[in-house]
Coordinates of C-alpha atoms in Angstrom, one line a residue:
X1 CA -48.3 31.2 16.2
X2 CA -46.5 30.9 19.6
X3 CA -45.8 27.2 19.2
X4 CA -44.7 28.2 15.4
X5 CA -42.4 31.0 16.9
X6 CA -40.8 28.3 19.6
X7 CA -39.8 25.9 17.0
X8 CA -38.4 28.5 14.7
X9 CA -36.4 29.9 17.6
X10 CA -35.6 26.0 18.1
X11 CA -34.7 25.6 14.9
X12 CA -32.5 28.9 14.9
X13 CA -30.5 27.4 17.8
X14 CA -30.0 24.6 16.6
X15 CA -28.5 25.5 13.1
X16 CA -26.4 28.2 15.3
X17 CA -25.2 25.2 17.2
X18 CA -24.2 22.8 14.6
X19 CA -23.6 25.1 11.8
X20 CA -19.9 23.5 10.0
X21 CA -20.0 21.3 13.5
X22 CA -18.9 17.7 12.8
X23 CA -21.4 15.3 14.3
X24 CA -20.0 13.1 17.3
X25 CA -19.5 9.4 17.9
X26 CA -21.3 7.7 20.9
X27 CA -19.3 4.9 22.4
X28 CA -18.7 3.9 25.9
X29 CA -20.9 6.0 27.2
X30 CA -19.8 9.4 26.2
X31 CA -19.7 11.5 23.4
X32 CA -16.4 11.5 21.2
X33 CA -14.6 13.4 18.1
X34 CA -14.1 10.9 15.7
X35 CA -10.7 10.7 14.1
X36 CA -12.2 10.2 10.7
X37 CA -10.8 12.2 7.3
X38 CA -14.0 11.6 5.8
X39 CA -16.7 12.9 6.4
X40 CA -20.5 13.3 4.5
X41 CA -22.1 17.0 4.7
X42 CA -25.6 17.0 5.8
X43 CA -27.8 19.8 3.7
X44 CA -30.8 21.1 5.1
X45 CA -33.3 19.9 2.2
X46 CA -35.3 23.0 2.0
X47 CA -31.8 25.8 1.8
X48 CA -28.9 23.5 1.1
X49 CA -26.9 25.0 3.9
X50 CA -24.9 22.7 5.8
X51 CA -25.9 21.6 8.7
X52 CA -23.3 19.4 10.0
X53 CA -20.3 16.8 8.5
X54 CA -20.6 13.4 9.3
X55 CA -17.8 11.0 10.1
X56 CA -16.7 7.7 8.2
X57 CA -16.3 6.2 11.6
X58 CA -12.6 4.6 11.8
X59 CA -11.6 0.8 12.2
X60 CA -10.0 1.3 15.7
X61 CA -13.5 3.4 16.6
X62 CA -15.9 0.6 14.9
X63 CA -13.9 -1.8 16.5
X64 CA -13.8 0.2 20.2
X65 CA -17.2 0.2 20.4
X66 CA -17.7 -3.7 19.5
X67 CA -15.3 -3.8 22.2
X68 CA -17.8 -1.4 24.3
X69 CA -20.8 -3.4 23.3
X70 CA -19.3 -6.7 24.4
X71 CA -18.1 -5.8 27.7
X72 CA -21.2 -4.0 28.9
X73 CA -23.2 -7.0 27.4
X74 CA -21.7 -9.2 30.6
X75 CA -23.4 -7.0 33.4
X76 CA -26.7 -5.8 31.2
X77 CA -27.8 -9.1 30.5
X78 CA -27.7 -9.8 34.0
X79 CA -29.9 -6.9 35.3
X80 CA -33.5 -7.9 36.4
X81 CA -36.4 -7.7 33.3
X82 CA -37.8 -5.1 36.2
X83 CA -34.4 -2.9 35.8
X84 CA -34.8 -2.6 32.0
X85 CA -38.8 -2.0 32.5
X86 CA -37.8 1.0 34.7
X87 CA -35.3 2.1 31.7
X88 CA -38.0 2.1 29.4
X89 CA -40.9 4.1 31.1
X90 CA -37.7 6.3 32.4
X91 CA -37.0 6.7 28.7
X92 CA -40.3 6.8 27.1
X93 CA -40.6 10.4 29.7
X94 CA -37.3 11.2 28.2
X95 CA -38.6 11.3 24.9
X96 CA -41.9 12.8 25.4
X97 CA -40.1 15.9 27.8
X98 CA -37.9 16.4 24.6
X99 CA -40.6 16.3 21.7
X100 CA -39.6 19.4 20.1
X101 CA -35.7 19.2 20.1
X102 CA -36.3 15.7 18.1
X103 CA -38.7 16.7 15.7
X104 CA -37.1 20.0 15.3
X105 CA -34.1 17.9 14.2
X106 CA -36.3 16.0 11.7
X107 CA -37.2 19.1 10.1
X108 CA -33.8 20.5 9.7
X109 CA -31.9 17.7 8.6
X110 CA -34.6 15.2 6.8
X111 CA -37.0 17.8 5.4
X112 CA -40.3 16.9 6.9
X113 CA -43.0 19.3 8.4
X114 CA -43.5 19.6 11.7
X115 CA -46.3 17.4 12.0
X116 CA -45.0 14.7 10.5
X117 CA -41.8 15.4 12.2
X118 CA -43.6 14.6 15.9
X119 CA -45.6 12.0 14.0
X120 CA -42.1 9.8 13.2
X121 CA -41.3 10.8 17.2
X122 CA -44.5 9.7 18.2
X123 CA -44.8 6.3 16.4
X124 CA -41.5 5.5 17.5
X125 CA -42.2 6.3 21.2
X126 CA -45.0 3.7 20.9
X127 CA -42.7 0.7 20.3
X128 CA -40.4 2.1 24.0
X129 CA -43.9 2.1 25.2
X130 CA -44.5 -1.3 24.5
X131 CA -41.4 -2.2 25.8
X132 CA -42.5 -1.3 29.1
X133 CA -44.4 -4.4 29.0
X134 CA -41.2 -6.5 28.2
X135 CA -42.1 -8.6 31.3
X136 CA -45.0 -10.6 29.8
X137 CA -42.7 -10.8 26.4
X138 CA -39.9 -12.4 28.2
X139 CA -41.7 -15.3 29.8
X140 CA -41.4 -18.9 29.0
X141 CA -43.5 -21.8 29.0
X142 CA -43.5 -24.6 31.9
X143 CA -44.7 -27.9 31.5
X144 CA -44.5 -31.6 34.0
X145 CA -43.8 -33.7 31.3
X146 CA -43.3 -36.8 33.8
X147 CA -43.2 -37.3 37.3
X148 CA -41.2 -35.1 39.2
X149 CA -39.8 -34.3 36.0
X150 CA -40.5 -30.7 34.4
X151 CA -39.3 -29.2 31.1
X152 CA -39.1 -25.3 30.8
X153 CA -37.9 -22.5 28.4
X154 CA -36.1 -19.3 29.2
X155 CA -35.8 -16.4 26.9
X156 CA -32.4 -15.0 26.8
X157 CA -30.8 -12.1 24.9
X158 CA -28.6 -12.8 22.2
X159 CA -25.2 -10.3 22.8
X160 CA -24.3 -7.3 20.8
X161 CA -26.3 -6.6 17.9
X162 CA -26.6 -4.2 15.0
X163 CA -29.2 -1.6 13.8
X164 CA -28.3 0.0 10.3
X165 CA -31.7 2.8 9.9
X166 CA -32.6 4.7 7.0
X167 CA -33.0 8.6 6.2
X168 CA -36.9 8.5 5.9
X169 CA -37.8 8.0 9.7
X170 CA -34.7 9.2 11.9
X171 CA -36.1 9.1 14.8
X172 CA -38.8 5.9 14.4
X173 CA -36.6 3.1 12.5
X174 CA -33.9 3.3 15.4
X175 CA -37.0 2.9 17.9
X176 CA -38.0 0.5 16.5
X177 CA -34.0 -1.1 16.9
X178 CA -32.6 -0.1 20.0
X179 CA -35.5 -0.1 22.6
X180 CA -36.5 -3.9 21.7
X181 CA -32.7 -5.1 21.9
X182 CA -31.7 -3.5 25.2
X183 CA -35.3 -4.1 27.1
X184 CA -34.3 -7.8 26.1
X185 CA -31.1 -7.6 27.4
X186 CA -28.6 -6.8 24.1
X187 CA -26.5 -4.3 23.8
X188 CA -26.1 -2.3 20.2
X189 CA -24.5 -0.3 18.1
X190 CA -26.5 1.8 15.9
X191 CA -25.6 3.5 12.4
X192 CA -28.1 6.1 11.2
X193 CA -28.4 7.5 8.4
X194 CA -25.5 9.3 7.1
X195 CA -28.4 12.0 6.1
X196 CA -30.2 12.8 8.9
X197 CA -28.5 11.4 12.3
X198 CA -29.5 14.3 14.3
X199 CA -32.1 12.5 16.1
X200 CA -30.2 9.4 17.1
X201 CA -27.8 11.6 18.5
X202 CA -30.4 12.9 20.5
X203 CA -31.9 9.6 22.0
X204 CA -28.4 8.4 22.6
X205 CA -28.0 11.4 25.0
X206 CA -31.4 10.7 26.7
X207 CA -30.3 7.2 27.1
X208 CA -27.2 8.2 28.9
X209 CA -29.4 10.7 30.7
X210 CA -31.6 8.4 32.5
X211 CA -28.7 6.2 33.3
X212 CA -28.6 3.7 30.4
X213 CA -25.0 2.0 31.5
X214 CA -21.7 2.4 29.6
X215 CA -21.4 0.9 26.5
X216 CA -24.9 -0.6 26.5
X217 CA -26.0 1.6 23.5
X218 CA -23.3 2.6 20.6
X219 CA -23.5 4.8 17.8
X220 CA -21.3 5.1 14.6
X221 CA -21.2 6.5 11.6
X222 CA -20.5 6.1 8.1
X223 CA -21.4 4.6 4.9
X224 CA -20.0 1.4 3.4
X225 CA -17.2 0.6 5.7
X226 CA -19.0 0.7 8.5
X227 CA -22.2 -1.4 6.9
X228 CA -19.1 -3.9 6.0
X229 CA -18.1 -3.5 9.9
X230 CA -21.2 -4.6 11.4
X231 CA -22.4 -7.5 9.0
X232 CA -18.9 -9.0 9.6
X233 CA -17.6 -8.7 13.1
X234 CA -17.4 -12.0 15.1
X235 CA -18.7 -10.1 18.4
X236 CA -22.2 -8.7 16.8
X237 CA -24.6 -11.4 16.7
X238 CA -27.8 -9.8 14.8
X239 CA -28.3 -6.9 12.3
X240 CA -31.6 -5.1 11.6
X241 CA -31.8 -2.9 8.4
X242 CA -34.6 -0.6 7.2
X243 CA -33.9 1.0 3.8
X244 CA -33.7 0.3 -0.1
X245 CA -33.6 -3.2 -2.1
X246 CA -29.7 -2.7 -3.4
X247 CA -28.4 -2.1 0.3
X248 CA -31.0 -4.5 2.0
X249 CA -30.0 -7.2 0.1
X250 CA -26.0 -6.8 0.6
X251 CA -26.5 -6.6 4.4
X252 CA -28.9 -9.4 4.3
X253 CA -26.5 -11.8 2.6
X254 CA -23.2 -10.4 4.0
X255 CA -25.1 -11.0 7.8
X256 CA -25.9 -14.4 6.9
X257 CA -22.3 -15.6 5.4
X258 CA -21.1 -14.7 8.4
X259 CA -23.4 -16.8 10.3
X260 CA -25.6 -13.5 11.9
X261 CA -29.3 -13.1 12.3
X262 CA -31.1 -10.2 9.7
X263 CA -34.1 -8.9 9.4
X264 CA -34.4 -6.4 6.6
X265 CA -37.2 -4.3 5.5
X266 CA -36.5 -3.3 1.9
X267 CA -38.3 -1.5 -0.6
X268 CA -42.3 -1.1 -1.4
X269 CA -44.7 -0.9 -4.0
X270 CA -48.5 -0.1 -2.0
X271 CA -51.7 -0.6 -3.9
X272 CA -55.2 0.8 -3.1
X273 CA -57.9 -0.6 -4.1
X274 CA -61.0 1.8 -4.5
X275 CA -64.3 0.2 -5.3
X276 CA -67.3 2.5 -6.6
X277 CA -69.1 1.9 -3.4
X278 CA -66.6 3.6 -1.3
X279 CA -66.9 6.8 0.8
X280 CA -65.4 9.1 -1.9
X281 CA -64.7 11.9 0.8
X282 CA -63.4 9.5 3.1
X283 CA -61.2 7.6 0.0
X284 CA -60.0 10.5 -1.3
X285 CA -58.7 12.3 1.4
X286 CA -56.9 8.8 2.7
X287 CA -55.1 8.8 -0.4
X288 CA -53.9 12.0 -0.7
X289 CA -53.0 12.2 3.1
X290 CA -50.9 8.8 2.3
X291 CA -49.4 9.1 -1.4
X292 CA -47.8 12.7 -0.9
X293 CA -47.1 13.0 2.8
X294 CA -43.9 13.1 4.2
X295 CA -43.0 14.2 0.2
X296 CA -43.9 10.4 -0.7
X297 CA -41.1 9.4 1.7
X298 CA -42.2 6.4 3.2
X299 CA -41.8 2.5 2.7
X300 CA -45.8 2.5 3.6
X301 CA -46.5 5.4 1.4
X302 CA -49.4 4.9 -1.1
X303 CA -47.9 4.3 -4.7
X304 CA -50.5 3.0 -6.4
X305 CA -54.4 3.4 -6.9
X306 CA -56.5 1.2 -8.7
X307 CA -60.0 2.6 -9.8
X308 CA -62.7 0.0 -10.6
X309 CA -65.4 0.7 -12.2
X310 CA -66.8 3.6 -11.7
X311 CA -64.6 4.9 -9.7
X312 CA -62.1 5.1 -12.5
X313 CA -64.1 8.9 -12.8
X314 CA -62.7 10.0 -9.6
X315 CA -59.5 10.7 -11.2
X316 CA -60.0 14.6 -11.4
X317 CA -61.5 14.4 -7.6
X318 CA -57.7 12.7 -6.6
X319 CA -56.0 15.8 -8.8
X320 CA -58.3 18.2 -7.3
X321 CA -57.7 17.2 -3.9
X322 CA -53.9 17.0 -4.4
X323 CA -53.5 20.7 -5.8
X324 CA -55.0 21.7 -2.2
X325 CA -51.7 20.5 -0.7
X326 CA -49.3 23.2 0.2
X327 CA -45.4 22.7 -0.6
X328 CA -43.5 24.9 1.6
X329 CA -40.4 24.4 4.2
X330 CA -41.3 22.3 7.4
X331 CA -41.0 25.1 9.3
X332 CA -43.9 27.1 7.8
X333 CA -47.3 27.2 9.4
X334 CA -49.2 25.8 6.9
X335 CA -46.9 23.6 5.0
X336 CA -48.4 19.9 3.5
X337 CA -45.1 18.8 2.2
X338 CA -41.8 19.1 2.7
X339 CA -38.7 18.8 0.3
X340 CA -37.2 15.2 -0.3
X341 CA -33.9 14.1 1.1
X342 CA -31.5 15.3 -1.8
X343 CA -31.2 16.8 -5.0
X344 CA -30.8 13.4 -6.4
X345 CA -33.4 11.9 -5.1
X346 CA -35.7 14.8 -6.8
X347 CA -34.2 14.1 -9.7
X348 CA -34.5 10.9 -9.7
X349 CA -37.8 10.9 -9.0
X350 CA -38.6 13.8 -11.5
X351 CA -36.9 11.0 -14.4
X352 CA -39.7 8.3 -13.4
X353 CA -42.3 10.9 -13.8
X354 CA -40.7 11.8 -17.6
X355 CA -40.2 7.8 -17.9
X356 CA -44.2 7.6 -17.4
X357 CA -45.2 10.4 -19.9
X358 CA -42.3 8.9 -22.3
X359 CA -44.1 5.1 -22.0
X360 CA -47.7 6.9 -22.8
X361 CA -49.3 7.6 -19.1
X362 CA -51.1 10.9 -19.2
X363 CA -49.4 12.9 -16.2
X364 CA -52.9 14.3 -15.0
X365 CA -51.1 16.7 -12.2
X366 CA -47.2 17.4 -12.5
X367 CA -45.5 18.6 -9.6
X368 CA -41.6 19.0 -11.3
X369 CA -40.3 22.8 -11.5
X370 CA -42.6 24.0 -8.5
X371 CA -41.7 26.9 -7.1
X372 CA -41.4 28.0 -3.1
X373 CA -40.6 31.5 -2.7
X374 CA -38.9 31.5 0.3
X375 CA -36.7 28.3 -0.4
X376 CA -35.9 28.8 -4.2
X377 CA -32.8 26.1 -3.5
X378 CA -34.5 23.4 -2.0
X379 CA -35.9 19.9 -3.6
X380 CA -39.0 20.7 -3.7
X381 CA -41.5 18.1 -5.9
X382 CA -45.0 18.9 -5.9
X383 CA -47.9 16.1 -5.8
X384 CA -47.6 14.5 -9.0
X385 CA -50.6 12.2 -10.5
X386 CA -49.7 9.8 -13.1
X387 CA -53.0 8.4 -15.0
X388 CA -53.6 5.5 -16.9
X389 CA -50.2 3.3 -16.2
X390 CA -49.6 0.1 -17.0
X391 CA -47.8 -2.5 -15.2
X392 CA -44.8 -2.9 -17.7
X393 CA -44.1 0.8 -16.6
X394 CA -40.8 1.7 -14.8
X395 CA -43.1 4.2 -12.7
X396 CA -44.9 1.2 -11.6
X397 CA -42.6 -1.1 -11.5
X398 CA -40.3 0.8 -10.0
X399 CA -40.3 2.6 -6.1
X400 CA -40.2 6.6 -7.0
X401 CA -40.2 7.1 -3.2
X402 CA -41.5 10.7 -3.6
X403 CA -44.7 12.3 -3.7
X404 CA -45.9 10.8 -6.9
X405 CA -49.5 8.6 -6.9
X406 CA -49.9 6.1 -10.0
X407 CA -53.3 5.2 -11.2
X408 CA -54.1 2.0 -13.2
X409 CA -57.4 1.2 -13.8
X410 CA -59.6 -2.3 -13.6
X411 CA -62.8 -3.3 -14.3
X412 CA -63.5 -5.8 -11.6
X413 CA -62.1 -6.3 -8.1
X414 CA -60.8 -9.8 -10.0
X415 CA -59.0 -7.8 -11.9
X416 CA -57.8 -5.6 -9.1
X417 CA -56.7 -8.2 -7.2
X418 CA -54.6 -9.8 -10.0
X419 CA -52.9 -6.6 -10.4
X420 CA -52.1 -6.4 -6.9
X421 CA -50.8 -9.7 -6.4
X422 CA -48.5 -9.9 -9.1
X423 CA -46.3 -7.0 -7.8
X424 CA -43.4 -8.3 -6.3
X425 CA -43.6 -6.3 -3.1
X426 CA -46.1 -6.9 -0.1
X427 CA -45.5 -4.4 2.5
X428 CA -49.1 -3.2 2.6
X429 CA -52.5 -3.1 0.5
X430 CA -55.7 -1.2 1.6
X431 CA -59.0 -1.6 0.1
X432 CA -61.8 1.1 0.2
X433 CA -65.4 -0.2 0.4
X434 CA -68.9 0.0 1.8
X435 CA -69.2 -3.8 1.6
X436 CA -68.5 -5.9 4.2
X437 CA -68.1 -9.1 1.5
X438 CA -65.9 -7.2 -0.6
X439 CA -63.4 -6.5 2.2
X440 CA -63.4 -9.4 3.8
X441 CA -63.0 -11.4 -0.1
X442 CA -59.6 -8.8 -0.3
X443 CA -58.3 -9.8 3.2
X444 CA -58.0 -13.3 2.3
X445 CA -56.9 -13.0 -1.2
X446 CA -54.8 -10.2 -1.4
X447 CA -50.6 -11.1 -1.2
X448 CA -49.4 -8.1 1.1
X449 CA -48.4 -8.3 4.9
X450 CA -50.2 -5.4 6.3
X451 CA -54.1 -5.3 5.2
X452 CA -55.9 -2.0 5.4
X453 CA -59.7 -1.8 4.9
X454 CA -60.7 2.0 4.6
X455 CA -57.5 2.6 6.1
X456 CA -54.7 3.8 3.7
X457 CA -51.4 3.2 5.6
X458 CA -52.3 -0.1 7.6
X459 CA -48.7 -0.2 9.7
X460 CA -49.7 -1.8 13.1
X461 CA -49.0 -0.3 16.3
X462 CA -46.2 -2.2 18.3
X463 CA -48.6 -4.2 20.4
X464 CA -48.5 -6.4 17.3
X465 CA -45.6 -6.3 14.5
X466 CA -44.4 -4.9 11.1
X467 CA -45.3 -7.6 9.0
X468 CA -44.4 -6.8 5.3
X469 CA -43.4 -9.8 3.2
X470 CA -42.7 -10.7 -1.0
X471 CA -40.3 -8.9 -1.9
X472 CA -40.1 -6.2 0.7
X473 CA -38.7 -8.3 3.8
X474 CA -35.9 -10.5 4.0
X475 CA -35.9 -12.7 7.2
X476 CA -38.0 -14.6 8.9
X477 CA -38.5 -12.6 12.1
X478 CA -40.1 -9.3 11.9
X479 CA -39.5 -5.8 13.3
X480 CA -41.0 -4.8 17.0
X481 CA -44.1 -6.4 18.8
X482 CA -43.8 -10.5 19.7
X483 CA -41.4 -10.3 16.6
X484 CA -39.1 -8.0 17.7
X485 CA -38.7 -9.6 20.8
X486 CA -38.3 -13.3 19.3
X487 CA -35.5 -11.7 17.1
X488 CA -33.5 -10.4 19.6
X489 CA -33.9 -13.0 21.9
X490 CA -33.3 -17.4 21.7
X491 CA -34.9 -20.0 24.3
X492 CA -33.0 -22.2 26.2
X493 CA -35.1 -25.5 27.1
X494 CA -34.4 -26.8 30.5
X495 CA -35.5 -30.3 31.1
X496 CA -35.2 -30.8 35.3
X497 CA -35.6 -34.0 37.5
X498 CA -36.1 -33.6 41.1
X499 CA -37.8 -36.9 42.5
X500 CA -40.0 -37.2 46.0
X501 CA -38.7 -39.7 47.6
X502 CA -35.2 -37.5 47.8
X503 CA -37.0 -35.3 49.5
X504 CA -36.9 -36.2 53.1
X505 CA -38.8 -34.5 56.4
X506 CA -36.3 -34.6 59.3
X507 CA -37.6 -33.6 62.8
X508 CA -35.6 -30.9 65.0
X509 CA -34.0 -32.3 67.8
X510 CA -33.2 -30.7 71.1
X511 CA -31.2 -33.0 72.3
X512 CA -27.7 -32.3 73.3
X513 CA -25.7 -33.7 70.7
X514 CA -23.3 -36.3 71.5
X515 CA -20.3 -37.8 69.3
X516 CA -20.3 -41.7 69.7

């Protein structure tokens, strides 16, 4: 109850704070008003009260801090990789020391609990963890490929680049950015979300706190003009995007006609398969931890669950286990779920669960018109179970990205495996089993880039890398790990001749030199 009353008292200062405040730029360094006559209002998803006004960044501001980007780039790619190591671990302390301010953040602008909250700081603070070991990513290779002749290659960083993040992780997707460019030696400009930029206003200031130079890390703001911005500017190099298909795809196409770099994660569609062998405690407390958690706000969440065989009983187990989730503010002690991002998004989501009852799927548990006492105005959506889909379905087909689980049901792990393989999306697949030849028959079959075998939400720590693919990724370098580091980096090849016999011995003389 203590660490409950801290965060509410957290909380508390932080909406007296920012309450009608307009949310600052970061460029150059130091903390600015922006200019801007337009600004977005962030709600607090649980009261609808506004918590702050973000700025449509200007063109002369966009355009100041590409100019701030590209002149700190001239100095920060020269510091030593044992300069931007110290940064790291210097930052890594940062974040850890300031836990609560970031998640609290989360929870006021984004919705989550408080769990989940330090659980997006936490997983986020892995990848600047990992960065600390950004010496043994940035060597090369060395070879004599002749005598006295040796050919080399030398990582370098790539300039200014761009990270564009999305509402669902505020504090992870832009750790997942910024860390990896600058440990390489980038500088970057940053847009979050227009939603929930709280957070990345937060690690900006730590950055400049533990002495991150001028203009080596940028933050603006906006919405469609400043996405056009950053995938056009001559003096940005690279984009990353996290987010949904419509915007990934524009970003990934506009980066590339202008002859930038992009890796874009886009949208997701993640199957589990449960065989009738499985640990059912085990199973169905995996799936209801990852299809309603973080209110089913997740590109890794758990969409889909196919029952085969005789598992295709265990429906009223998943329902069961669902209804003892508790939907409440993040705040609250005991609170499961949060509310999603936005009354639209709840009502979007609430019109694919009335699309699924309309197309003949039997909602077995329906969350829409839950109440919460204590937040009557907030977009709340309790776990939802849609039974017996098909895949012509908009709720399968389609990405409800909120705390919604859709059940098909197959016969045969063939058939489960058909099923999975055909959806167009391939961020991640999990498998539930007791046998060891099942599992290992779905990890080399199954079409998805992160595998999970009794493990529901398989997204790798940043010792390796994101590795969705299909539909879900655009690009052909992935996000943090080696592939972070090979997408914001290129190698030079050096190919060096220094022969023997020009190197000649000479003796010292002490003999008074004489001129002949």
């Amino acid at each position: 109850m203590k660490s409950l009353a801290r965060h509410t008292l957290l909380f508390q200062r932080t909406l007296h704070k920012r309450a009608m405040s307009t949310t600052q730029l970061f460029i150059n360094g130091e903390f600015i008003d922006s200019q801007a006559t337009e600004h977005i209002e962030v709600r607090n998803p649980a009261t609808q009260e506004i918590v702050t006004r973000v700025p449509q960044t200007t063109q002369h501001e966009l355009d100041e801090a590409a100019r701030s980007a590209s002149h700190a780039f001239r100095e920060w790619r020269k510091t030593s990789v044992l300069s931007r190591q110290r940064k790291m671990l210097d930052l890594q302390h940062a974040i850890r020391a300031n836990m609560d301010e970031l998640a609290t953040s989360i929870v006021n602008e984004q919705g989550k609990v408080m769990g989940d909250a330090r659980g997006d700081v936490m997983r986020g603070l892995q990848v600047v963890e990992d960065m600390a070991n950004i010496t043994h990513y940035m060597q090369g290779n060395k070879l004599e490929v002749s005598s006295d002749m040796d050919t080399y290659t030398v990582r370098e960083p790539l300039g200014v680049v761009a990270g564009i993040c999305p509402f669902n992780f505020p504090a992870m997707i832009p750790l997942w950015m910024f860390p990896v460019a600058l440990a390489t030696g980038n500088t970057c400009i940053l847009k979050p979300s227009e939603r929930d930029p709280g957070a990345a206003m937060i690690l900006a200031r730590l950055c400049a706190d533990i002495g991150i130079p001028r203009g080596v890390l940028n933050i603006v703001h906006g919405a469609h003009d400043t996405v056009n911005f950053l995938t056009s500017d001559a003096r940005i190099r690279a984009v990353s995007f996290v987010g949904g298909d419509k915007a990934g795809k524009y970003i990934y196409e506009r980066s590339a006609q202008n002859g930038k770099r992009c890796q874009a994660n886009l949208g997701a569609k993640n199957h589990a398969i449960v065989l009738p062998d499985a640990d059912k405690e085990h199973a169905l407390n995996a799936i209801a931890g990852a299809a309603f958690g973080a209110a089913g706000q997740r590109c890794m969440a758990l969409s889909v669950v196919v029952l085969v065989g005789e598992a295709q009983l265990w429906v009223k187990d998943i329902v069961a286990r669902a209804q003892q989730l508790r939907v409440d503010g993040g705040l609250e002690p005991h609170a499961d779920i949060g509310p999603m991002i936005t009354p639209e998004a709840l009502r979007r989501a609430e019109l694919l669960v009335q699309s699924a009852h309309d197309e003949g799927a039997h909602i077995a548990l329906d969350g829409r018109n839950i109440k919460v006492p204590k937040y009557p105005n907030g977009n709340f959506l309790g776990p939802t179970v849609i039974d017996n889909a098909q895949p012509h379905m908009q709720c399968y087909k389609t990405e409800i990205f909120g705390p919604v689980l859709t059940i098909v049901h197959a016969d045969t792990l063939d058939q489960a495996l058909e099923l999975v393989n055909n959806n167009a999306y391939g961020n991640g697949a999990s498998v539930f089993t007791r046998s060891g030849a099942c599992a290992r028959r779905f990890e080399s079959e199954v079409e998805a880039g992160q595998i999970g075998i009794n493990v529901p939400i398989p997204v790798p720590l940043p010792m390796f890398s994101f590795t969705g693919n299909k539909a879900s990724f655009l690009g052909d370098t992935n996000f943090y790990g080696r592939s972070g580091v090979n997408f914001y980096t290129q190698l030079k090849t050096v190919t060096s001749l220094w022969r023997k016999q020009d190197a000649v011995d000479r003796q010292a003389t002490v003999h008074m030199p004489t001129i002949n």
